[in-house]
mmCIF file of C-alpha atoms in Angstrom:
data_model
loop_
_atom_site.group_PDB
_atom_site.id
_atom_site.type_symbol
_atom_site.label_atom_id
_atom_site.label_comp_id
_atom_site.label_asym_id
_atom_site.label_seq_id
_atom_site.Cartn_x
_atom_site.Cartn_y
_atom_site.Cartn_z
ATOM 1 C CA UNK A 1 -17.867 -22.997 18.240
ATOM 2 C CA UNK A 2 -15.772 -21.205 15.689
ATOM 3 C CA UNK A 3 -13.157 -18.619 16.738
ATOM 4 C CA UNK A 4 -12.514 -15.353 14.872
ATOM 5 C CA UNK A 5 -9.402 -13.281 15.419
ATOM 6 C CA UNK A 6 -9.254 -9.618 14.314
ATOM 7 C CA UNK A 7 -5.766 -8.225 14.152
ATOM 8 C CA UNK A 8 -6.016 -4.454 14.577
ATOM 9 C CA UNK A 9 -8.804 -2.614 16.601
ATOM 10 C CA UNK A 10 -8.831 0.510 14.279
ATOM 11 C CA UNK A 11 -11.912 1.590 12.280
ATOM 12 C CA UNK A 12 -12.085 -1.618 10.064
ATOM 13 C CA UNK A 13 -11.483 -3.947 12.886
ATOM 14 C CA UNK A 14 -14.104 -2.521 15.154
ATOM 15 C CA UNK A 15 -16.535 -2.389 12.354
ATOM 16 C CA UNK A 16 -15.938 -6.072 11.640
ATOM 17 C CA UNK A 17 -16.488 -6.725 15.311
ATOM 18 C CA UNK A 18 -19.821 -4.865 14.940
ATOM 19 C CA UNK A 19 -20.954 -6.808 11.864
ATOM 20 C CA UNK A 20 -19.928 -10.227 13.495
ATOM 21 C CA UNK A 21 -22.188 -9.308 16.432
ATOM 22 C CA UNK A 22 -25.069 -8.357 14.080
ATOM 23 C CA UNK A 23 -24.855 -11.507 11.971
ATOM 24 C CA UNK A 24 -23.958 -14.016 14.564
ATOM 25 C CA UNK A 25 -27.124 -14.043 16.582
ATOM 26 C CA UNK A 26 -27.864 -17.748 17.465
ATOM 27 C CA UNK A 27 -24.463 -18.889 16.267
ATOM 28 C CA UNK A 28 -21.647 -20.221 18.561
ATOM 29 C CA UNK A 29 -18.800 -17.685 17.690
ATOM 30 C CA UNK A 30 -16.009 -16.294 19.742
ATOM 31 C CA UNK A 31 -14.506 -13.046 18.527
ATOM 32 C CA UNK A 32 -11.127 -11.670 19.744
ATOM 33 C CA UNK A 33 -9.653 -8.267 18.772
ATOM 34 C CA UNK A 34 -5.793 -8.049 19.114
ATOM 35 C CA UNK A 35 -4.895 -4.307 19.407
ATOM 36 C CA UNK A 36 -1.292 -3.097 19.957
ATOM 37 C CA UNK A 37 -2.395 0.269 21.463
ATOM 38 C CA UNK A 38 -3.816 0.595 24.934
ATOM 39 C CA UNK A 39 -6.879 2.092 23.506
ATOM 40 C CA UNK A 40 -8.616 0.839 20.232
ATOM 41 C CA UNK A 41 -9.664 3.184 17.521
ATOM 42 C CA UNK A 42 -6.997 5.789 17.853
ATOM 43 C CA UNK A 43 -7.038 6.953 14.349
ATOM 44 C CA UNK A 44 -10.858 6.830 14.078
ATOM 45 C CA UNK A 45 -11.012 9.570 16.684
ATOM 46 C CA UNK A 46 -9.131 11.904 14.206
ATOM 47 C CA UNK A 47 -11.601 11.436 11.284
ATOM 48 C CA UNK A 48 -13.472 14.337 10.054
ATOM 49 C CA UNK A 49 -11.274 16.543 11.886
ATOM 50 C CA UNK A 50 -12.478 15.074 15.122
ATOM 51 C CA UNK A 51 -16.077 14.999 14.182
ATOM 52 C CA UNK A 52 -16.235 11.690 12.512
ATOM 53 C CA UNK A 53 -17.457 11.881 8.837
ATOM 54 C CA UNK A 54 -19.152 8.506 8.994
ATOM 55 C CA UNK A 55 -20.211 8.142 5.442
ATOM 56 C CA UNK A 56 -21.340 9.725 2.425
ATOM 57 C CA UNK A 57 -24.978 9.479 1.192
ATOM 58 C CA UNK A 58 -24.304 8.937 -2.454
ATOM 59 C CA UNK A 59 -25.601 6.074 -4.525
ATOM 60 C CA UNK A 60 -22.932 3.280 -4.649
ATOM 61 C CA UNK A 61 -22.672 3.661 -8.377
ATOM 62 C CA UNK A 62 -21.480 7.200 -7.829
ATOM 63 C CA UNK A 63 -19.636 6.511 -4.591
ATOM 64 C CA UNK A 64 -17.290 4.100 -6.247
ATOM 65 C CA UNK A 65 -15.897 6.776 -8.498
ATOM 66 C CA UNK A 66 -14.250 8.250 -5.439
ATOM 67 C CA UNK A 67 -11.962 5.238 -5.031
ATOM 68 C CA UNK A 68 -9.634 5.831 -8.100
ATOM 69 C CA UNK A 69 -8.344 2.711 -9.551
ATOM 70 C CA UNK A 70 -10.057 0.482 -6.830
ATOM 71 C CA UNK A 71 -13.581 1.718 -7.767
ATOM 72 C CA UNK A 72 -14.572 -1.581 -9.507
ATOM 73 C CA UNK A 73 -13.186 -3.577 -6.660
ATOM 74 C CA UNK A 74 -14.932 -1.849 -3.925
ATOM 75 C CA UNK A 75 -18.272 -1.698 -5.830
ATOM 76 C CA UNK A 76 -19.654 -5.041 -4.707
ATOM 77 C CA UNK A 77 -19.105 -4.148 -0.995
ATOM 78 C CA UNK A 78 -20.703 -0.647 -1.441
ATOM 79 C CA UNK A 79 -23.752 -2.249 -3.052
ATOM 80 C CA UNK A 80 -23.962 -5.005 -0.483
ATOM 81 C CA UNK A 81 -23.696 -2.729 2.573
ATOM 82 C CA UNK A 82 -24.662 0.807 1.454
ATOM 83 C CA UNK A 83 -24.290 4.254 3.066
ATOM 84 C CA UNK A 84 -27.954 3.943 3.946
ATOM 85 C CA UNK A 85 -27.268 0.579 5.717
ATOM 86 C CA UNK A 86 -24.378 2.288 7.622
ATOM 87 C CA UNK A 87 -26.694 5.085 8.670
ATOM 88 C CA UNK A 88 -29.360 2.690 9.800
ATOM 89 C CA UNK A 89 -26.935 0.647 11.830
ATOM 90 C CA UNK A 90 -25.539 3.873 13.513
ATOM 91 C CA UNK A 91 -28.861 5.219 14.412
ATOM 92 C CA UNK A 92 -30.891 2.031 15.257
ATOM 93 C CA UNK A 93 -28.189 -0.119 16.791
ATOM 94 C CA UNK A 94 -25.514 2.162 18.066
ATOM 95 C CA UNK A 95 -28.064 5.005 19.003
ATOM 96 C CA UNK A 96 -26.052 7.726 17.316
ATOM 97 C CA UNK A 97 -28.167 10.397 15.731
ATOM 98 C CA UNK A 98 -26.930 11.620 12.446
ATOM 99 C CA UNK A 99 -26.965 14.705 10.310
ATOM 100 C CA UNK A 100 -26.259 15.385 6.656
ATOM 101 C CA UNK A 101 -23.994 18.283 5.529
ATOM 102 C CA UNK A 102 -22.628 19.688 2.332
ATOM 103 C CA UNK A 103 -21.798 17.222 -0.350
ATOM 104 C CA UNK A 104 -23.855 14.320 1.236
ATOM 105 C CA UNK A 105 -21.433 13.964 4.150
ATOM 106 C CA UNK A 106 -22.926 12.261 7.109
ATOM 107 C CA UNK A 107 -21.744 13.300 10.710
ATOM 108 C CA UNK A 108 -22.964 12.281 14.200
ATOM 109 C CA UNK A 109 -25.096 15.033 15.771
ATOM 110 C CA UNK A 110 -22.622 15.069 18.720
ATOM 111 C CA UNK A 111 -19.796 15.942 16.320
ATOM 112 C CA UNK A 112 -17.464 13.772 18.378
ATOM 113 C CA UNK A 113 -15.359 11.074 16.802
ATOM 114 C CA UNK A 114 -14.399 9.983 20.333
ATOM 115 C CA UNK A 115 -17.938 9.347 21.143
ATOM 116 C CA UNK A 116 -18.485 7.294 18.099
ATOM 117 C CA UNK A 117 -15.472 5.267 18.974
ATOM 118 C CA UNK A 118 -16.659 4.753 22.641
ATOM 119 C CA UNK A 119 -20.102 3.839 21.486
ATOM 120 C CA UNK A 120 -18.756 1.134 19.263
ATOM 121 C CA UNK A 121 -16.657 -0.231 22.061
ATOM 122 C CA UNK A 122 -19.621 -0.376 24.295
ATOM 123 C CA UNK A 123 -21.807 -2.030 21.613
ATOM 124 C CA UNK A 124 -19.285 -4.863 21.057
ATOM 125 C CA UNK A 125 -18.201 -5.235 24.718
ATOM 126 C CA UNK A 126 -20.618 -8.238 25.290
ATOM 127 C CA UNK A 127 -19.828 -10.004 22.017
ATOM 128 C CA UNK A 128 -16.139 -9.491 21.512
ATOM 129 C CA UNK A 129 -13.043 -9.828 23.664
ATOM 130 C CA UNK A 130 -10.656 -6.880 23.161
ATOM 131 C CA UNK A 131 -7.074 -7.372 24.214
ATOM 132 C CA UNK A 132 -5.116 -4.186 23.985
ATOM 133 C CA UNK A 133 -1.309 -3.626 24.398
ATOM 134 C CA UNK A 134 -0.779 -6.574 22.234
ATOM 135 C CA UNK A 135 1.251 -6.309 19.030
ATOM 136 C CA UNK A 136 0.990 -9.342 16.680
ATOM 137 C CA UNK A 137 4.416 -10.464 15.774
ATOM 138 C CA UNK A 138 3.751 -13.361 13.428
ATOM 139 C CA UNK A 139 0.959 -15.344 11.813
ATOM 140 C CA UNK A 140 1.197 -18.840 10.726
ATOM 141 C CA UNK A 141 -1.701 -20.824 9.018
ATOM 142 C CA UNK A 142 -1.792 -24.581 9.477
ATOM 143 C CA UNK A 143 -5.141 -26.198 10.323
ATOM 144 C CA UNK A 144 -5.962 -22.918 12.243
ATOM 145 C CA UNK A 145 -4.172 -19.456 12.380
ATOM 146 C CA UNK A 146 -1.470 -19.549 14.909
ATOM 147 C CA UNK A 147 -0.881 -16.013 16.066
ATOM 148 C CA UNK A 148 2.313 -14.899 18.052
ATOM 149 C CA UNK A 149 2.201 -11.798 20.122
ATOM 150 C CA UNK A 150 4.510 -10.252 22.694
ATOM 151 C CA UNK A 151 2.091 -11.249 25.386
ATOM 152 C CA UNK A 152 1.463 -14.862 24.299
ATOM 153 C CA UNK A 153 0.045 -17.002 21.462
ATOM 154 C CA UNK A 154 -3.453 -17.467 20.265
ATOM 155 C CA UNK A 155 -5.272 -19.764 17.584
ATOM 156 C CA UNK A 156 -8.218 -18.914 15.530
ATOM 157 C CA UNK A 157 -10.402 -20.644 12.892
ATOM 158 C CA UNK A 158 -10.709 -17.363 10.795
ATOM 159 C CA UNK A 159 -8.692 -14.286 10.842
ATOM 160 C CA UNK A 160 -9.481 -10.652 9.710
ATOM 161 C CA UNK A 161 -6.425 -8.615 9.135
ATOM 162 C CA UNK A 162 -7.246 -4.956 9.782
ATOM 163 C CA UNK A 163 -4.246 -3.357 11.231
ATOM 164 C CA UNK A 164 -4.231 -0.287 9.013
ATOM 165 C CA UNK A 165 -1.902 1.345 6.515
ATOM 166 C CA UNK A 166 1.175 3.575 7.224
ATOM 167 C CA UNK A 167 -0.254 7.078 7.678
ATOM 168 C CA UNK A 168 -0.569 8.903 11.001
ATOM 169 C CA UNK A 169 2.030 6.383 12.535
ATOM 170 C CA UNK A 170 1.494 8.029 16.003
ATOM 171 C CA UNK A 171 -1.905 6.177 16.009
ATOM 172 C CA UNK A 172 -0.348 2.850 15.618
ATOM 173 C CA UNK A 173 -0.661 2.756 11.787
ATOM 174 C CA UNK A 174 3.000 1.664 11.088
ATOM 175 C CA UNK A 175 2.624 -0.733 8.169
ATOM 176 C CA UNK A 176 2.006 -3.926 10.230
ATOM 177 C CA UNK A 177 -0.630 -5.141 7.803
ATOM 178 C CA UNK A 178 1.887 -5.091 5.024
ATOM 179 C CA UNK A 179 4.575 -7.057 6.958
ATOM 180 C CA UNK A 180 2.211 -9.702 8.119
ATOM 181 C CA UNK A 181 0.350 -10.177 4.752
ATOM 182 C CA UNK A 182 3.761 -10.295 2.903
ATOM 183 C CA UNK A 183 4.930 -13.065 5.157
ATOM 184 C CA UNK A 184 1.830 -14.988 4.268
ATOM 185 C CA UNK A 185 2.468 -14.792 0.621
ATOM 186 C CA UNK A 186 0.690 -11.621 -0.494
ATOM 187 C CA UNK A 187 1.998 -9.047 -2.914
ATOM 188 C CA UNK A 188 2.298 -5.648 -1.395
ATOM 189 C CA UNK A 189 1.845 -2.640 -3.694
ATOM 190 C CA UNK A 190 4.383 0.047 -2.612
ATOM 191 C CA UNK A 191 2.786 2.485 -0.326
ATOM 192 C CA UNK A 192 2.671 6.276 -0.676
ATOM 193 C CA UNK A 193 0.792 9.161 0.950
ATOM 194 C CA UNK A 194 -2.863 9.960 0.029
ATOM 195 C CA UNK A 195 -5.113 12.689 1.364
ATOM 196 C CA UNK A 196 -1.979 14.641 2.399
ATOM 197 C CA UNK A 197 -0.919 18.385 2.614
ATOM 198 C CA UNK A 198 1.677 19.376 0.124
ATOM 199 C CA UNK A 199 4.983 21.095 1.220
ATOM 200 C CA UNK A 200 6.504 23.575 -1.195
ATOM 201 C CA UNK A 201 10.037 24.671 -1.806
ATOM 202 C CA UNK A 202 11.354 27.759 0.104
ATOM 203 C CA UNK A 203 10.468 30.389 -2.494
ATOM 204 C CA UNK A 204 6.987 28.986 -3.146
ATOM 205 C CA UNK A 205 6.259 28.460 0.633
ATOM 206 C CA UNK A 206 7.177 32.149 1.236
ATOM 207 C CA UNK A 207 4.264 33.006 -1.024
ATOM 208 C CA UNK A 208 1.872 30.747 0.663
ATOM 209 C CA UNK A 209 3.014 31.678 4.249
ATOM 210 C CA UNK A 210 1.831 35.350 3.789
ATOM 211 C CA UNK A 211 -1.582 33.999 2.851
ATOM 212 C CA UNK A 212 -1.676 31.289 5.626
ATOM 213 C CA UNK A 213 -5.282 30.500 6.483
ATOM 214 C CA UNK A 214 -6.750 31.917 3.339
ATOM 215 C CA UNK A 215 -8.715 29.631 1.022
ATOM 216 C CA UNK A 216 -9.632 30.024 -2.649
ATOM 217 C CA UNK A 217 -11.645 27.940 -5.152
ATOM 218 C CA UNK A 218 -9.238 26.861 -7.882
ATOM 219 C CA UNK A 219 -8.413 24.339 -10.647
ATOM 220 C CA UNK A 220 -5.311 22.664 -9.438
ATOM 221 C CA UNK A 221 -2.824 20.906 -11.889
ATOM 222 C CA UNK A 222 0.114 18.821 -11.185
ATOM 223 C CA UNK A 223 2.997 18.956 -13.513
ATOM 224 C CA UNK A 224 5.898 16.658 -13.830
ATOM 225 C CA UNK A 225 8.716 17.341 -16.213
ATOM 226 C CA UNK A 226 6.508 19.496 -18.359
ATOM 227 C CA UNK A 227 3.522 17.134 -18.390
ATOM 228 C CA UNK A 228 0.190 17.380 -16.547
ATOM 229 C CA UNK A 229 -0.336 14.159 -14.699
ATOM 230 C CA UNK A 230 -3.362 15.048 -12.600
ATOM 231 C CA UNK A 231 -6.042 17.726 -12.234
ATOM 232 C CA UNK A 232 -8.467 18.446 -9.452
ATOM 233 C CA UNK A 233 -10.859 21.446 -8.723
ATOM 234 C CA UNK A 234 -12.176 22.702 -5.410
ATOM 235 C CA UNK A 235 -11.084 24.516 -2.273
ATOM 236 C CA UNK A 236 -7.332 25.204 -1.703
ATOM 237 C CA UNK A 237 -6.086 26.387 1.495
ATOM 238 C CA UNK A 238 -2.647 28.216 1.832
ATOM 239 C CA UNK A 239 -0.513 27.287 4.750
ATOM 240 C CA UNK A 240 2.950 28.201 6.307
ATOM 241 C CA UNK A 241 4.470 25.090 4.673
ATOM 242 C CA UNK A 242 2.618 25.176 1.430
ATOM 243 C CA UNK A 243 -0.843 23.954 0.367
ATOM 244 C CA UNK A 244 -3.751 21.874 1.844
ATOM 245 C CA UNK A 245 -7.428 21.782 1.459
ATOM 246 C CA UNK A 246 -9.766 19.239 -0.251
ATOM 247 C CA UNK A 247 -8.420 19.792 -3.877
ATOM 248 C CA UNK A 248 -4.848 19.455 -2.747
ATOM 249 C CA UNK A 249 -5.347 16.471 -0.511
ATOM 250 C CA UNK A 250 -7.209 14.620 -3.361
ATOM 251 C CA UNK A 251 -4.325 15.499 -5.757
ATOM 252 C CA UNK A 252 -1.502 14.477 -3.313
ATOM 253 C CA UNK A 253 -1.799 10.834 -4.146
ATOM 254 C CA UNK A 254 -0.687 11.449 -7.715
ATOM 255 C CA UNK A 255 2.789 13.033 -6.693
ATOM 256 C CA UNK A 256 5.616 10.709 -7.685
ATOM 257 C CA UNK A 257 7.378 9.207 -4.583
ATOM 258 C CA UNK A 258 10.735 10.271 -5.737
ATOM 259 C CA UNK A 259 10.880 13.771 -7.346
ATOM 260 C CA UNK A 260 14.571 14.307 -6.994
ATOM 261 C CA UNK A 261 15.851 15.652 -10.345
ATOM 262 C CA UNK A 262 12.419 16.215 -11.555
ATOM 263 C CA UNK A 263 10.681 19.503 -12.246
ATOM 264 C CA UNK A 264 7.423 19.067 -10.184
ATOM 265 C CA UNK A 265 5.017 21.981 -9.452
ATOM 266 C CA UNK A 266 1.439 22.771 -8.700
ATOM 267 C CA UNK A 267 -0.318 25.231 -11.043
ATOM 268 C CA UNK A 268 -3.330 27.043 -9.643
ATOM 269 C CA UNK A 269 -6.019 28.610 -11.835
ATOM 270 C CA UNK A 270 -7.496 31.159 -9.391
ATOM 271 C CA UNK A 271 -10.370 32.099 -11.668
ATOM 272 C CA UNK A 272 -11.278 28.757 -13.319
ATOM 273 C CA UNK A 273 -14.725 30.112 -14.432
ATOM 274 C CA UNK A 274 -13.118 32.271 -17.094
ATOM 275 C CA UNK A 275 -10.799 31.415 -20.007
ATOM 276 C CA UNK A 276 -7.751 33.660 -20.398
ATOM 277 C CA UNK A 277 -9.545 35.619 -23.197
ATOM 278 C CA UNK A 278 -12.669 36.201 -21.049
ATOM 279 C CA UNK A 279 -10.457 37.212 -18.142
ATOM 280 C CA UNK A 280 -8.596 39.658 -20.296
ATOM 281 C CA UNK A 281 -11.827 41.146 -21.635
ATOM 282 C CA UNK A 282 -13.317 41.311 -18.020
ATOM 283 C CA UNK A 283 -9.974 43.166 -16.981
ATOM 284 C CA UNK A 284 -10.385 45.695 -19.778
ATOM 285 C CA UNK A 285 -13.952 46.360 -19.002
ATOM 286 C CA UNK A 286 -13.244 46.940 -15.341
ATOM 287 C CA UNK A 287 -10.368 49.143 -16.195
ATOM 288 C CA UNK A 288 -12.413 51.215 -18.549
ATOM 289 C CA UNK A 289 -15.169 51.617 -15.752
ATOM 290 C CA UNK A 290 -12.825 52.289 -12.726
ATOM 291 C CA UNK A 291 -9.964 54.382 -13.799
ATOM 292 C CA UNK A 292 -9.075 55.545 -10.254
ATOM 293 C CA UNK A 293 -9.158 52.084 -8.592
ATOM 294 C CA UNK A 294 -6.259 49.777 -7.741
ATOM 295 C CA UNK A 295 -6.052 46.792 -9.902
ATOM 296 C CA UNK A 296 -6.001 44.612 -6.843
ATOM 297 C CA UNK A 297 -9.279 45.991 -5.719
ATOM 298 C CA UNK A 298 -10.861 45.272 -9.024
ATOM 299 C CA UNK A 299 -10.137 41.599 -8.322
ATOM 300 C CA UNK A 300 -11.476 41.403 -4.852
ATOM 301 C CA UNK A 301 -14.862 40.215 -5.842
ATOM 302 C CA UNK A 302 -13.421 37.202 -7.706
ATOM 303 C CA UNK A 303 -10.611 36.160 -5.293
ATOM 304 C CA UNK A 304 -9.800 37.194 -1.605
ATOM 305 C CA UNK A 305 -8.344 40.687 -1.164
ATOM 306 C CA UNK A 306 -5.143 39.260 0.307
ATOM 307 C CA UNK A 307 -4.788 36.871 -2.596
ATOM 308 C CA UNK A 308 -5.247 39.776 -5.064
ATOM 309 C CA UNK A 309 -2.506 41.792 -3.382
ATOM 310 C CA UNK A 310 -0.042 38.807 -3.324
ATOM 311 C CA UNK A 311 -0.844 38.008 -6.909
ATOM 312 C CA UNK A 312 -0.230 41.591 -8.110
ATOM 313 C CA UNK A 313 3.115 41.549 -6.336
ATOM 314 C CA UNK A 314 4.082 38.419 -8.078
ATOM 315 C CA UNK A 315 2.990 40.016 -11.341
ATOM 316 C CA UNK A 316 5.108 43.162 -10.646
ATOM 317 C CA UNK A 317 2.065 45.348 -10.706
ATOM 318 C CA UNK A 318 1.665 45.912 -7.040
ATOM 319 C CA UNK A 319 -0.028 49.351 -6.192
ATOM 320 C CA UNK A 320 -0.950 50.022 -9.880
ATOM 321 C CA UNK A 321 -4.064 51.869 -10.728
ATOM 322 C CA UNK A 322 -6.351 51.064 -13.622
ATOM 323 C CA UNK A 323 -5.633 54.207 -15.517
ATOM 324 C CA UNK A 324 -2.048 53.322 -15.910
ATOM 325 C CA UNK A 325 -2.500 49.607 -16.523
ATOM 326 C CA UNK A 326 -0.962 48.419 -19.778
ATOM 327 C CA UNK A 327 -1.491 45.531 -22.102
ATOM 328 C CA UNK A 328 1.817 44.034 -21.004
ATOM 329 C CA UNK A 329 0.616 44.425 -17.292
ATOM 330 C CA UNK A 330 -2.584 42.622 -18.087
ATOM 331 C CA UNK A 331 -0.567 39.828 -19.665
ATOM 332 C CA UNK A 332 1.657 39.398 -16.574
ATOM 333 C CA UNK A 333 -1.375 39.504 -14.216
ATOM 334 C CA UNK A 334 -3.281 37.029 -16.240
ATOM 335 C CA UNK A 335 -0.331 34.592 -16.128
ATOM 336 C CA UNK A 336 -0.345 34.649 -12.252
ATOM 337 C CA UNK A 337 -4.135 34.456 -11.971
ATOM 338 C CA UNK A 338 -4.479 31.555 -14.468
ATOM 339 C CA UNK A 339 -1.064 30.006 -14.108
ATOM 340 C CA UNK A 340 0.238 30.488 -10.602
ATOM 341 C CA UNK A 341 3.184 27.975 -10.243
ATOM 342 C CA UNK A 342 4.341 26.771 -7.010
ATOM 343 C CA UNK A 343 7.211 24.331 -6.822
ATOM 344 C CA UNK A 344 7.673 21.236 -4.775
ATOM 345 C CA UNK A 345 11.137 19.683 -3.599
ATOM 346 C CA UNK A 346 9.685 16.592 -1.830
ATOM 347 C CA UNK A 347 6.781 14.248 -2.078
ATOM 348 C CA UNK A 348 4.096 14.358 0.581
ATOM 349 C CA UNK A 349 5.191 12.688 3.835
ATOM 350 C CA UNK A 350 3.107 9.626 4.625
ATOM 351 C CA UNK A 351 3.268 10.290 8.310
ATOM 352 C CA UNK A 352 1.066 13.418 7.631
ATOM 353 C CA UNK A 353 -1.302 11.640 5.345
ATOM 354 C CA UNK A 354 -4.824 10.817 6.420
ATOM 355 C CA UNK A 355 -4.790 7.692 4.131
ATOM 356 C CA UNK A 356 -2.290 5.220 2.548
ATOM 357 C CA UNK A 357 -2.239 4.487 -1.122
ATOM 358 C CA UNK A 358 -0.836 1.056 -1.771
ATOM 359 C CA UNK A 359 -1.103 -2.162 0.304
ATOM 360 C CA UNK A 360 -2.148 -5.730 -0.354
ATOM 361 C CA UNK A 361 -2.814 -6.280 -4.133
ATOM 362 C CA UNK A 362 -6.426 -6.439 -4.921
ATOM 363 C CA UNK A 363 -5.816 -9.225 -7.368
ATOM 364 C CA UNK A 364 -5.202 -11.503 -4.419
ATOM 365 C CA UNK A 365 -8.473 -10.698 -2.643
ATOM 366 C CA UNK A 366 -12.113 -11.729 -3.475
ATOM 367 C CA UNK A 367 -13.974 -8.598 -3.812
ATOM 368 C CA UNK A 368 -17.304 -10.320 -2.980
ATOM 369 C CA UNK A 369 -16.190 -11.730 0.439
ATOM 370 C CA UNK A 370 -12.780 -9.907 1.157
ATOM 371 C CA UNK A 371 -11.226 -13.359 1.518
ATOM 372 C CA UNK A 372 -7.683 -13.979 0.572
ATOM 373 C CA UNK A 373 -7.161 -15.926 -2.542
ATOM 374 C CA UNK A 374 -3.714 -16.791 -1.196
ATOM 375 C CA UNK A 375 -4.595 -17.906 2.366
ATOM 376 C CA UNK A 376 -8.031 -19.506 2.877
ATOM 377 C CA UNK A 377 -9.814 -18.184 5.979
ATOM 378 C CA UNK A 378 -7.827 -14.925 5.928
ATOM 379 C CA UNK A 379 -9.855 -11.624 5.326
ATOM 380 C CA UNK A 380 -8.206 -8.416 4.555
ATOM 381 C CA UNK A 381 -10.063 -5.168 5.040
ATOM 382 C CA UNK A 382 -9.418 -1.375 5.664
ATOM 383 C CA UNK A 383 -6.200 0.314 4.757
ATOM 384 C CA UNK A 384 -4.381 -2.896 4.753
ATOM 385 C CA UNK A 385 -5.775 -3.086 1.089
ATOM 386 C CA UNK A 386 -4.786 -1.038 -1.916
ATOM 387 C CA UNK A 387 -7.868 1.007 -1.515
ATOM 388 C CA UNK A 388 -7.976 4.690 -0.953
ATOM 389 C CA UNK A 389 -10.943 7.020 -1.380
ATOM 390 C CA UNK A 390 -11.310 10.778 -1.515
ATOM 391 C CA UNK A 391 -12.232 12.686 1.660
ATOM 392 C CA UNK A 392 -15.977 13.053 2.630
ATOM 393 C CA UNK A 393 -16.793 9.831 4.389
ATOM 394 C CA UNK A 394 -15.655 7.427 1.567
ATOM 395 C CA UNK A 395 -12.887 5.689 3.554
ATOM 396 C CA UNK A 396 -14.907 4.860 6.457
ATOM 397 C CA UNK A 397 -17.801 3.571 4.412
ATOM 398 C CA UNK A 398 -15.444 1.356 2.642
ATOM 399 C CA UNK A 399 -14.263 -0.092 5.902
ATOM 400 C CA UNK A 400 -17.801 -0.692 6.980
ATOM 401 C CA UNK A 401 -18.802 -2.302 3.666
ATOM 402 C CA UNK A 402 -15.608 -4.576 3.500
ATOM 403 C CA UNK A 403 -16.228 -5.479 7.166
ATOM 404 C CA UNK A 404 -19.748 -6.591 6.342
ATOM 405 C CA UNK A 405 -18.729 -8.791 3.543
ATOM 406 C CA UNK A 406 -16.038 -10.395 5.632
ATOM 407 C CA UNK A 407 -18.250 -11.074 8.596
ATOM 408 C CA UNK A 408 -21.037 -12.346 6.293
ATOM 409 C CA UNK A 409 -18.545 -14.806 4.657
ATOM 410 C CA UNK A 410 -17.291 -16.021 8.008
ATOM 411 C CA UNK A 411 -20.822 -16.507 9.384
ATOM 412 C CA UNK A 412 -21.925 -18.572 6.263
ATOM 413 C CA UNK A 413 -18.962 -20.770 6.817
ATOM 414 C CA UNK A 414 -20.334 -21.640 10.274
ATOM 415 C CA UNK A 415 -23.747 -22.795 8.965
#
């Protein structure tokens, strides 16, 4: 018999237990999950805003592009266990009916991440022993892995490290993976927030606060000391504290950790479909055709009416009618529509991030097996790795694909 320990019962750890059950049929394997929370899968229940965006039905060659610098690392895993494989597993083995929504996102028909978590726990209940309320304090590799916990010691032939990142610390993701991997000799890439809302300074937040709950489709550019360091396009949601929404969340990973003394701001292009010249011509045409109409009303078919009102106030043209709108007025309005600048005074807070950027260096992990190159028999998956994907099912798919490779490698060693 071989023994397998899984440190961390979050999404990656639970998926690993699922894959070990699938692949270990006829093998003498004992699987134990050590989870410090009283209930496993706490963060999993928050995914997809509580609905659980299980995967994204894109081809792996396209899907890998959503993992930034880690795209080439994660590609073998995505090819080996694809989104279609994930869907088949969920429907045939877990009994979860699935549905596809916008942008190839896959959700359970039940729209409940809690049910997904509970279904997984039921599935592995006869093949894995789950020990909760048991934080791992230290790991030592000799002939076997010796695990020290506050509730006693354990030994395992193989170990899967999957105790998450540093985001949403209330769910138990407190950076334990990095401490444990670091003690075993791994290099830890400094962690920072990814898929996080962005808080603005007081003046900029006063603008977004009056538009709280309103969304726009915009081109978003991140500037640092006069240089564009990242650009995204998509939905932006105004909030009391600043900005959120898909485009903002994806951009957040690029904000420098320390922005003190730096001029860092977000620039929104509220009408990205038109160049400045095209926008100016469009304004002139509308002014000529609608002399007795407020300028803000002329914009309301391109941006929400409340945003149009707020932008004209910023441009100093609030309440102005078309018939009195000058060339200088158009210039000021164009500036706010195409270059709406909102300043930051702090980097996104990792505790509010959905995903952690950084973690165990990918140079020290075999991308075809997820086995450590530093400690044989140790497998590292999930947010413990320096892998973060965009929103839309990418990160859970990465967990499932990585878990499959780790389980497959462990089972192969038992032949």
